[in-house]
Amino acid sequence: MTGTMEQEGKRSRSGFGRWIRSRQGQQLLIIVAFMIIPLTLLIVFTYFPFGEMVKFSFYKMKYATPIDKRKFVGWQNYIDVFRRDDCFGALKLSLYYMVGALIQLVLALYMATILSFKVKGGNFFKGLMFFPFLINGIAIGFIFKFFYTRGFVFDTILAWCGFNPENLPYWLKDQAVNNWSLVATSVWRYFGQNMVLFIGAIMSVDAELYEAAELDGANKWQIFKAIILPSIKTIVTLNIILSITGSLSAFEQPYVITNGANGTGTYFVIMNQIAHTSQKVGLACAMAVVLLVIIFACTLLQKLFFKYVFRDAESEDESYKAKKARLKAEKAAAKAQKQKGVQA
Amino acid sequence: MSTMDQTKIKKPHKKYTPGGIAWIVIEYASLLFFGFWAIVPVFSCVVTAFKNADEYKSTSVMALPQNWLNFSNFAKAFTTANMGRAFLNSFIVMICVLVVSVIVGTQLAYVLTRFKFPGNQIIRNMYLLASLLPSVAMQVTVYKIMSSFHFVNHLYGYIIMSCGTDVISIYIFIQFMENISTSLDESAIIDGANYWQIYWKILLPLLKPAVVTACILKGVGVYNEYYCANLYLQDKNLHTIATSLYTFVGPMGSQYNLICAGVIISFLPALIVFLLCQKQIYSGMTQGAVKG
């Protein structure tokens, strides 16, 4: 790309040609050349659709409706979102997923604490628990339809444990349990990934701290409370907040396992049906916009939370911070030395 | 990240207190318990995939198959769902998306981290904001755009769209690029290199670990993506691996021995890649998460 530009520069011996070959001109050239594709993609597939979404939310229309036949309905779609039982009511299901997400976090933290220290077969268990994250959504749907079918896997295992198979509910049909079944699937799928994150965070804590604590006779719980939790609290809090927005937009499990039947339709499952099955594009857009506003609000709160809560909390464990800073400085110095060696 | 892997925390096994022993028992009990639940759904699937139709109907779902070498279900699932074609499609999509994402992403990261210009921070914030928009919600209107471009039911349309919705790898590149000292660029400029040469000959080779990480994360995402693939690639010949499983919905809805075989075929490549590069995947997950 730069080659043709240079040729152009040679041909025109004007001021522009000289400027384009100067440092500044080159800089501008490379900035434009390197950003044009990603920015075009970003605008075409993210911001333009976003604008369209806001616009469509004020119209009554289908995908195929020509522009002049669209009917402007003002705020009607938004009013419908809050009025219709199937729309806003579906957000209540998010509570199930929030509870599930919290259980998942606690479980992930617990397993991460175990697996960060030496245990037999630790890597094997880590892989076992992480692997579900790599299975595609539709396969998960089939696996769990099979798992929960009456008299199949889950019932068989419960029968081994002494439950009477006759008394067990239909896991995906019975409205008392089916949302919990789906939430369990979500936990099954994502908890390993959460755990790997936490293991990464725990491992990045200076190992000497653990050794010192053990020499001092601290037990596992004390170590967890005094060293592990404070040093990974940022990532834990971040995950708690992410799990809230994640629960609001829960989609995959109900979509692939029950397709929203029997009262399992979360907000996005309903939105998907309204958009692509009943083709009420305006209403679906209004639904999307409402949820996006909620998600933005949550993210904003998160930013504020981090800004004010963690600034105060960080001063408490000054000594730990100071130690970390010292180690970091040492490492940087070592690295610099190494680099010098390479260059020389 | 590499230093992190080496410092596996050592636990001195010196003396066993009653509390310590109790903890060890609890530790292994929970590992076995959660390990069991992690593996059971997949295990039952594997067991069922090796059973023939009669065996599947007559035995308990958790009973082991009589013949562990009965691959007929796999063969049948592979042909009914046209998975050969689906593998090819998935492969094409993945290669194209990865190549474009890496080139475009590293270039963007280079420009954003190395040059100060008005709008730099705005562009970064635009990407941050884009990462908040849930993809499912966006498809309501992206679908409209895709059809007006005549991108629906074309592999290239799906590929272009997948390249456009790439935020995490850009974050990884920016983060990594910021850790590469600018003195490297400066000395190259003194030696007479132009910006393209700095990017192509100096920074891109140094970015290799970040490229591997981004490729793994993005690759897993693209390989498993099914919602957009289902929306935009409805033609039977355009199914990707994930959507080819949809063939089993409907007429074959209850032949789980066949379905399970299909499911296993679909995640086998992911399993192999996972076994081969566990370390990169783990560290990739960790890096991808601390983007904020």
XYZ file of C-alpha atoms in Angstrom:
636
model
C 0.000 0.000 0.000
C 2.778 2.400 0.948
C 4.571 1.550 -2.285
C 1.932 3.067 -4.538
C 1.757 6.109 -2.322
C 5.485 6.641 -2.638
C 5.254 6.446 -6.398
C 2.549 8.994 -6.326
C 4.722 11.195 -4.210
C 7.561 10.982 -6.724
C 5.333 11.874 -9.623
C 3.965 15.019 -8.127
C 6.870 17.141 -7.119
C 4.594 19.622 -5.441
C 4.591 20.584 -1.777
C 2.214 17.770 -1.044
C 4.636 15.213 -2.454
C 7.396 16.409 -0.210
C 5.096 16.554 2.789
C 3.873 12.992 2.291
C 7.444 11.729 2.418
C 8.234 13.610 5.585
C 7.938 11.906 8.981
C 4.610 13.541 9.693
C 3.158 12.645 6.345
C 4.308 9.056 6.734
C 2.739 8.930 10.142
C -0.594 10.151 8.897
C -0.427 7.729 6.008
C 0.179 4.723 8.198
C -2.504 5.805 10.673
C -5.087 6.044 7.898
C -3.954 2.892 6.121
C -3.959 0.783 9.273
C -7.227 2.028 10.682
C -9.489 2.213 7.690
C -10.432 -1.472 7.611
C -11.029 -2.081 11.334
C -12.918 1.174 11.745
C -15.101 0.493 8.717
C -15.910 -2.953 10.087
C -16.585 -1.540 13.539
C -18.934 1.089 12.195
C -20.735 -1.144 9.699
C -21.279 -4.069 12.057
C -21.566 -2.356 15.428
C -22.365 1.345 15.438
C -24.504 1.577 12.328
C -26.715 -1.341 13.459
C -26.861 0.259 16.878
C -28.185 3.474 15.373
C -30.637 1.543 13.232
C -31.789 -0.295 16.308
C -32.637 2.911 18.128
C -34.427 4.180 15.020
C -36.396 0.986 14.362
C -37.563 0.876 17.944
C -39.917 3.745 17.138
C -41.481 2.015 14.139
C -43.874 -0.824 13.542
C -42.239 -2.877 10.814
C -41.060 -6.220 9.491
C -37.689 -6.998 7.941
C -39.182 -6.950 4.459
C -41.227 -3.780 4.937
C -40.098 -1.116 2.445
C -39.004 2.175 3.971
C -42.097 4.134 3.003
C -44.488 1.552 4.479
C -42.969 1.645 7.974
C -45.311 3.106 10.524
C -43.950 5.527 13.103
C -45.461 4.625 16.451
C -43.528 6.820 18.848
C -42.919 5.299 22.274
C -45.531 2.565 21.757
C -42.943 -0.210 21.410
C -41.280 0.811 24.671
C -44.627 0.921 26.421
C -45.310 -2.556 25.089
C -41.995 -3.850 26.402
C -42.975 -2.909 29.923
C -46.637 -3.869 29.549
C -46.451 -7.255 27.855
C -46.053 -10.126 30.290
C -43.710 -12.070 28.055
C -41.225 -9.227 27.622
C -40.315 -7.499 30.814
C -41.543 -10.415 32.916
C -38.852 -12.528 31.305
C -36.237 -10.438 33.081
C -37.356 -12.088 36.327
C -35.766 -15.296 35.075
C -32.429 -13.511 35.269
C -32.632 -13.905 39.032
C -32.182 -17.666 38.605
C -29.108 -17.066 36.512
C -27.729 -14.566 39.002
C -28.020 -17.080 41.816
C -26.397 -19.642 39.545
C -23.600 -17.243 38.695
C -22.891 -16.589 42.381
C -22.800 -20.325 43.141
C -20.510 -20.724 40.178
C -18.147 -18.041 41.476
C -17.959 -19.542 44.960
C -17.392 -23.002 43.518
C -14.771 -21.723 41.105
C -12.974 -19.891 43.887
C -13.031 -22.998 46.080
C -11.714 -25.304 43.380
C -9.144 -22.731 42.290
C -7.819 -22.559 45.843
C -7.452 -26.330 45.929
C -5.902 -26.626 42.496
C -3.409 -23.792 42.945
C -1.523 -25.871 45.440
C 0.059 -29.211 44.839
C -2.571 -31.949 44.614
C -2.347 -35.328 42.948
C -3.882 -35.256 39.478
C -4.446 -31.519 39.752
C -3.865 -30.898 36.072
C -6.193 -33.720 35.128
C -9.036 -32.335 37.223
C -8.378 -28.838 35.983
C -8.657 -30.016 32.377
C -11.749 -32.054 33.169
C -13.552 -29.076 34.643
C -12.391 -26.623 32.027
C -13.148 -28.674 28.936
C -16.946 -28.059 28.845
C -16.136 -24.453 28.020
C -14.745 -25.598 24.671
C -17.839 -27.520 23.545
C -20.105 -25.691 21.124
C -23.525 -24.522 22.244
C -25.626 -26.836 20.118
C -23.692 -29.899 21.233
C -24.288 -28.769 24.823
C -27.971 -28.533 24.001
C -28.066 -32.143 22.827
C -25.919 -33.418 25.677
C -28.266 -31.936 28.244
C -31.496 -32.832 26.517
C -30.188 -36.383 26.730
C -28.942 -35.896 30.285
C -32.274 -34.643 31.627
C -34.652 -36.898 29.674
C -36.965 -38.942 31.887
C -35.231 -42.132 32.959
C -31.946 -41.209 31.316
C -28.608 -40.100 32.724
C -29.546 -37.823 35.597
C -32.409 -40.021 36.769
C -30.202 -43.106 36.588
C -27.544 -41.526 38.768
C -30.104 -40.335 41.281
C -31.560 -43.852 41.331
C -28.083 -45.173 42.187
C -28.061 -42.771 45.103
C -31.311 -44.241 46.358
C -33.932 -41.878 44.965
C -37.121 -43.411 43.658
C -37.162 -42.642 39.907
C -40.973 -42.427 40.013
C -40.891 -39.429 42.318
C -38.410 -37.395 40.317
C -39.767 -34.428 38.369
C -39.468 -33.919 34.628
C -36.337 -31.803 34.737
C -37.049 -29.738 31.643
C -40.853 -29.631 31.739
C -41.765 -29.150 35.386
C -41.883 -25.393 35.917
C -40.772 -25.768 39.519
C -37.349 -27.053 38.525
C -36.726 -26.479 34.830
C -35.070 -23.099 35.220
C -32.753 -24.524 37.841
C -31.881 -27.357 35.473
C -30.884 -24.828 32.839
C -28.925 -22.763 35.331
C -27.052 -25.895 36.401
C -26.095 -26.420 32.769
C -24.756 -22.913 32.599
C -22.730 -23.473 35.768
C -21.423 -26.749 34.345
C -20.284 -25.023 31.223
C -18.655 -21.875 32.568
C -17.391 -22.673 36.032
C -14.197 -24.267 34.722
C -13.326 -21.136 32.820
C -13.927 -19.031 35.909
C -11.764 -21.394 37.891
C -8.886 -21.097 35.413
C -9.091 -17.312 35.733
C -8.898 -17.501 39.500
C -6.043 -19.978 39.390
C -4.170 -17.531 37.189
C -4.794 -14.753 39.695
C -3.797 -16.868 42.708
C -0.623 -18.045 40.980
C 0.468 -14.492 40.308
C 0.690 -13.864 44.054
C 4.206 -14.170 45.356
C 4.733 -17.795 46.470
C 6.941 -16.704 49.366
C 3.893 -15.262 51.060
C 2.275 -18.692 51.256
C 5.435 -20.322 52.509
C 5.893 -17.693 55.174
C 2.300 -18.126 56.271
C 2.667 -21.887 56.500
C 5.821 -21.546 58.546
C 3.910 -19.297 60.880
C 1.418 -22.122 61.317
C -1.523 -20.582 59.504
C -4.176 -23.040 58.378
C -5.719 -23.154 54.925
C -8.705 -21.013 55.819
C -6.499 -18.333 57.338
C -4.260 -18.361 54.282
C -7.298 -18.039 52.066
C -8.732 -15.188 54.081
C -5.534 -13.277 54.710
C -3.576 -13.761 51.495
C -5.563 -15.208 48.633
C -8.793 -13.267 48.917
C -7.277 -9.802 49.378
C -4.898 -10.275 46.488
C -7.512 -11.428 43.996
C -10.429 -9.344 45.178
C -10.316 -7.134 42.097
C -10.859 -9.993 39.700
C -13.508 -11.516 41.971
C -15.457 -8.282 42.165
C -15.124 -7.816 38.439
C -16.557 -11.288 37.904
C -19.439 -10.664 40.285
C -20.404 -7.562 38.357
C -19.930 -9.291 35.018
C -22.182 -12.094 36.209
C -24.983 -9.586 36.760
C -24.870 -8.297 33.192
C -24.304 -11.866 32.000
C -27.430 -13.053 33.812
C -29.520 -10.279 32.331
C -28.482 -11.375 28.875
C -28.723 -15.139 29.535
C -29.524 -16.740 26.225
C -27.635 -19.820 25.175
C -28.850 -22.511 27.567
C -32.600 -21.916 27.214
C -32.205 -21.318 23.486
C -30.458 -24.575 22.685
C -32.030 -26.854 25.318
C -35.691 -25.883 25.637
C -36.028 -23.094 23.065
C -37.856 -21.121 25.705
C -40.693 -23.613 26.176
C -42.461 -24.156 29.521
C -41.580 -20.829 31.041
C -37.846 -20.942 30.422
C -37.753 -18.126 27.888
C -35.288 -15.524 29.128
C -35.428 -11.951 27.875
C -33.160 -12.554 24.908
C -34.860 -15.803 23.923
C -38.171 -13.937 23.768
C -36.520 -11.083 21.895
C -35.048 -13.513 19.392
C -38.460 -15.072 18.798
C -40.151 -11.709 18.406
C -37.501 -10.566 15.938
C -36.956 -13.609 13.775
C -40.127 -15.676 14.143
C -42.952 -13.180 14.522
C -40.900 -10.491 12.738
C -41.958 -7.667 15.020
C -38.698 -5.876 14.424
C -39.707 -2.633 16.092
C -40.675 -4.321 19.338
C -37.538 -6.474 19.325
C -35.392 -3.392 18.837
C -37.105 -1.663 21.718
C -36.417 -4.720 23.880
C -32.774 -4.694 22.875
C -32.417 -0.986 23.590
C -34.007 -1.351 27.036
C -31.591 -4.103 27.997
C -28.607 -2.252 26.577
C -29.481 0.757 28.721
C -29.602 -1.505 31.786
C -26.251 -3.044 30.879
C -24.658 0.375 30.386
C -26.001 1.467 33.750
C -24.495 -1.623 35.410
C -21.146 -1.034 33.752
C -21.131 2.585 34.804
C -21.886 1.577 38.388
C -19.056 -0.919 38.177
C -16.605 1.772 37.081
C -17.711 4.044 39.910
C -17.537 1.173 42.359
C -13.958 0.387 41.403
C -12.989 4.012 41.499
C -14.278 4.723 45.003
C -14.287 1.423 46.865
C -10.952 0.066 45.772
C -9.075 3.300 46.132
C -9.776 3.245 49.855
C -9.285 -0.456 50.308
C -5.932 -0.514 48.605
C -4.282 1.692 51.192
C -5.037 -0.927 53.853
C -2.682 -3.577 52.617
C 0.123 -1.170 51.945
C 2.789 -3.614 52.990
C 1.656 -6.213 50.485
C 1.482 -3.579 47.768
C 4.900 -2.289 48.640
C 6.327 -5.769 48.485
C 4.743 -6.386 45.126
C 6.064 -3.118 43.782
C 9.560 -3.965 44.965
C 9.412 -7.382 43.296
C 8.121 -5.835 40.119
C 10.971 -3.337 40.096
C 13.479 -6.127 40.615
C 12.009 -8.134 37.791
C 12.053 -5.136 35.473
C 15.679 -4.495 36.331
C 16.567 -8.098 35.595
C 14.709 -7.937 32.323
C 16.461 -4.742 31.310
C 19.812 -6.343 32.074
C 18.869 -9.346 29.983
C 17.795 -7.162 27.096
C 21.036 -5.248 27.278
C 22.875 -8.527 27.069
C 20.917 -9.531 23.990
C 21.535 -6.240 22.277
C 25.221 -6.332 23.013
C 2.616 -15.189 31.941
C 5.440 -17.618 31.337
C 7.009 -16.852 34.678
C 3.700 -17.611 36.298
C 3.623 -21.166 35.028
C 7.017 -21.947 36.422
C 6.228 -20.869 39.929
C 3.822 -23.612 40.803
C 3.264 -23.062 44.465
C 5.057 -25.679 46.465
C 3.467 -27.039 49.550
C 5.889 -28.321 52.140
C 4.796 -31.773 53.288
C 6.307 -31.689 56.693
C 3.956 -32.719 59.418
C 0.399 -33.935 59.414
C -1.846 -32.281 61.929
C -5.410 -33.624 62.367
C -6.723 -30.456 60.756
C -4.326 -30.874 57.870
C -5.429 -34.459 57.267
C -9.093 -33.486 57.414
C -8.418 -30.756 54.865
C -6.671 -33.204 52.538
C -9.660 -35.554 52.746
C -12.090 -32.719 52.001
C -9.850 -31.544 49.179
C -9.812 -34.854 47.354
C -13.464 -35.572 48.086
C -14.498 -32.296 46.458
C -12.170 -32.866 43.531
C -13.708 -36.275 42.917
C -17.255 -35.036 43.431
C -17.042 -32.066 41.060
C -14.830 -33.966 38.660
C -17.537 -36.626 38.497
C -20.267 -34.113 37.622
C -18.004 -32.440 35.104
C -17.428 -35.661 33.228
C -20.775 -37.462 33.549
C -22.745 -35.657 30.829
C -19.930 -36.142 28.336
C -19.220 -39.684 29.471
C -22.843 -40.773 29.045
C -22.695 -39.327 25.567
C -19.579 -41.330 24.692
C -21.077 -44.529 26.055
C -24.276 -44.063 24.071
C -22.479 -43.254 20.849
C -21.003 -46.778 20.745
C -24.312 -48.583 21.106
C -26.320 -49.977 18.213
C -30.049 -49.247 17.976
C -31.264 -52.365 19.808
C -28.719 -52.015 22.538
C -29.611 -48.355 22.982
C -33.291 -49.209 23.438
C -32.813 -52.166 25.733
C -30.036 -51.135 28.107
C -29.746 -48.406 30.712
C -28.162 -45.221 29.363
C -25.273 -45.533 31.769
C -24.557 -49.200 30.926
C -21.312 -49.669 29.030
C -21.602 -50.666 25.371
C -20.941 -54.289 24.392
C -18.595 -53.328 21.640
C -16.265 -50.365 22.084
C -15.284 -50.609 18.416
C -18.748 -50.062 17.027
C -18.085 -46.943 14.954
C -21.162 -47.323 12.753
C -22.994 -44.480 14.537
C -20.101 -42.137 13.890
C -20.033 -43.033 10.212
C -23.778 -42.615 9.900
C -23.845 -39.311 11.786
C -20.954 -38.041 9.693
C -22.759 -38.722 6.417
C -26.307 -37.724 7.446
C -25.226 -34.364 8.782
C -22.814 -33.895 5.883
C -20.057 -33.196 8.364
C -17.236 -33.469 5.848
C -18.562 -30.400 4.108
C -19.219 -28.753 7.462
C -15.625 -29.310 8.560
C -14.425 -27.748 5.336
C -16.686 -24.723 5.834
C -15.648 -24.291 9.455
C -12.023 -24.585 8.435
C -12.323 -21.957 5.700
C -14.157 -19.561 7.982
C -11.671 -20.041 10.777
C -8.556 -19.533 8.655
C -9.932 -16.421 6.962
C -11.185 -14.869 10.186
C -7.955 -15.584 12.044
C -5.708 -14.194 9.317
C -7.759 -11.034 8.912
C -8.175 -10.515 12.656
C -4.476 -10.886 13.332
C -3.373 -8.552 10.560
C -6.022 -5.926 11.114
C -5.883 -6.198 14.902
C -2.108 -5.860 15.183
C -2.129 -2.936 12.773
C -4.796 -1.161 14.757
C -2.958 -1.841 18.004
C 0.272 -0.539 16.462
C -1.325 2.733 15.420
C -3.199 3.211 18.686
C -0.229 2.535 20.950
C 2.529 4.224 18.972
C 1.025 7.448 17.679
C -0.644 10.314 19.467
C -3.407 11.798 17.381
C -6.780 13.361 18.055
C -9.383 10.635 18.345
C -7.024 7.978 19.668
C -8.789 7.753 23.006
C -12.184 7.988 21.321
C -11.416 4.969 19.159
C -10.275 2.979 22.176
C -13.497 3.870 23.963
C -15.501 2.884 20.913
C -14.030 -0.591 21.128
C -14.646 -0.730 24.850
C -18.274 0.213 24.316
C -18.619 -2.296 21.475
C -17.527 -5.086 23.805
C -20.535 -4.359 26.000
C -23.126 -4.839 23.277
C -24.433 -8.417 23.431
C -24.121 -10.011 20.024
C -27.572 -11.615 20.109
C -29.248 -8.245 20.574
C -27.211 -6.676 17.806
C -28.208 -9.326 15.293
C -31.745 -7.924 15.190
C -30.478 -5.063 13.041
C -27.239 -6.594 11.748
C -29.499 -9.097 10.005
C -31.109 -6.257 8.103
C -27.722 -4.905 7.046
C -26.469 -8.323 6.051
C -29.457 -8.865 3.800
C -29.165 -5.447 2.192
C -25.519 -6.258 1.319
C -26.678 -9.677 0.012
C -24.340 -11.282 2.522
C -26.895 -13.820 3.735
C -26.194 -17.377 2.598
C -22.678 -16.588 1.466
C -19.621 -17.821 3.294
C -17.744 -14.583 2.619
C -20.526 -12.506 4.160
C -20.352 -14.492 7.362
C -16.555 -14.238 7.357
C -16.592 -10.462 6.960
C -19.142 -10.110 9.726
C -17.105 -12.306 12.059
C -14.006 -10.198 11.415
C -15.939 -7.062 12.218
C -17.066 -8.133 15.649
C -13.670 -8.718 17.107
C -12.832 -6.866 20.265
C -10.993 -9.201 22.613
C -8.038 -9.878 20.336
C -7.602 -6.156 19.759
C -7.373 -5.708 23.511
C -4.784 -8.442 23.784
C -2.692 -6.825 21.051
C -2.933 -3.365 22.597
C -1.949 -4.678 25.993
C 0.986 -6.588 24.606
C 2.114 -3.770 22.361
C 2.173 -1.356 25.289
C 4.661 -3.617 27.035
C 7.100 -3.467 24.130
C 9.526 -0.627 24.713
C 9.255 2.298 22.283
C 13.039 2.636 22.335
C 13.016 -0.246 19.886
C 10.999 1.837 17.414
C 13.174 4.859 17.970
C 16.416 3.064 17.253
C 14.869 1.551 14.124
C 13.875 5.008 12.930
C 17.428 6.207 13.454
C 18.565 3.280 11.340
C 16.274 4.533 8.582
C 13.333 2.170 8.832
C 9.909 3.443 7.872
C 6.769 2.792 9.894
C 5.666 -0.156 7.802
C 9.044 -1.831 8.311
C 8.883 -1.208 12.052
C 5.477 -2.850 12.195
C 6.222 -5.723 9.864
C 9.841 -6.568 10.697
C 10.183 -5.599 14.341
C 6.878 -5.501 16.185
C 4.929 -8.270 14.498
C 7.573 -10.932 15.249
C 7.698 -9.723 18.865
C 3.927 -10.007 19.099
C 4.017 -13.727 18.403
C 2.844 -14.825 21.876
C -0.059 -12.400 21.712
C -0.932 -13.664 18.237
C -0.992 -17.243 19.519
C -3.224 -16.246 22.424
C -5.592 -14.266 20.233
C -5.771 -17.069 17.669
C -6.671 -19.613 20.317
C -9.380 -17.448 21.867
C -10.789 -16.288 18.579
C -10.419 -19.745 17.032
C -12.423 -21.392 19.794
C -15.042 -18.678 19.470
C -15.370 -18.988 15.703
C -15.369 -22.775 15.737
C -18.167 -22.886 18.305
C -20.220 -19.971 17.006
C -23.676 -21.159 16.030
C -26.166 -18.333 16.459
C -25.001 -16.125 13.604
C -24.007 -19.131 11.527
C -27.549 -20.396 11.851
C -28.946 -17.008 10.948
C -26.729 -16.227 7.972
C -25.748 -19.642 6.591
C -29.033 -21.447 6.228
C -28.154 -23.211 3.003
C -27.412 -26.868 3.709
C -24.068 -26.743 1.934
C -22.960 -23.822 4.049
C -23.450 -25.416 7.463
C -20.538 -25.132 9.827
C -19.718 -27.889 12.272
C -21.821 -26.378 15.021
C -24.894 -25.824 12.853
C -24.575 -29.176 11.071
C -25.760 -30.693 14.347
C -29.137 -29.091 13.662
C -29.725 -31.864 11.132
C -30.492 -34.128 14.063
C -33.379 -31.994 15.281
C -36.717 -33.287 14.091
C -36.901 -36.699 12.406
C -33.953 -38.084 14.340
C -34.844 -36.304 17.571
C -34.844 -39.406 19.708
C -32.057 -41.482 18.163
C -29.596 -40.409 20.784
C -26.983 -43.001 19.857
C -26.644 -41.222 16.520
C -26.899 -37.717 17.958
C -24.258 -38.448 20.595
C -21.907 -39.646 17.882
C -22.474 -36.389 16.000
C -21.889 -34.369 19.139
C -18.610 -36.173 19.803
C -17.408 -35.643 16.233
C -18.195 -31.951 16.585
C -16.072 -31.415 19.685
C -13.277 -33.846 18.860
C -11.099 -31.206 17.129
C -11.526 -28.897 20.117
C -10.520 -31.734 22.445
C -7.399 -32.496 20.423
C -6.347 -28.856 20.297
C -7.028 -28.557 24.012
C -4.872 -31.570 24.853
C -2.057 -30.274 22.667
C -1.933 -26.694 23.896
C -3.453 -26.642 27.347
C -0.914 -24.155 28.654
C -1.526 -21.571 25.954
C -5.273 -21.919 26.344
C -5.143 -21.400 30.096
C -2.863 -18.391 29.868
C -4.910 -17.070 26.966
C -8.046 -17.243 29.069
C -6.328 -15.381 31.885
C -4.973 -12.678 29.584
C -8.226 -12.251 27.744
C -10.027 -11.651 31.009
C -7.956 -8.813 32.415
C -8.646 -6.558 29.468
C -10.427 -3.920 31.579
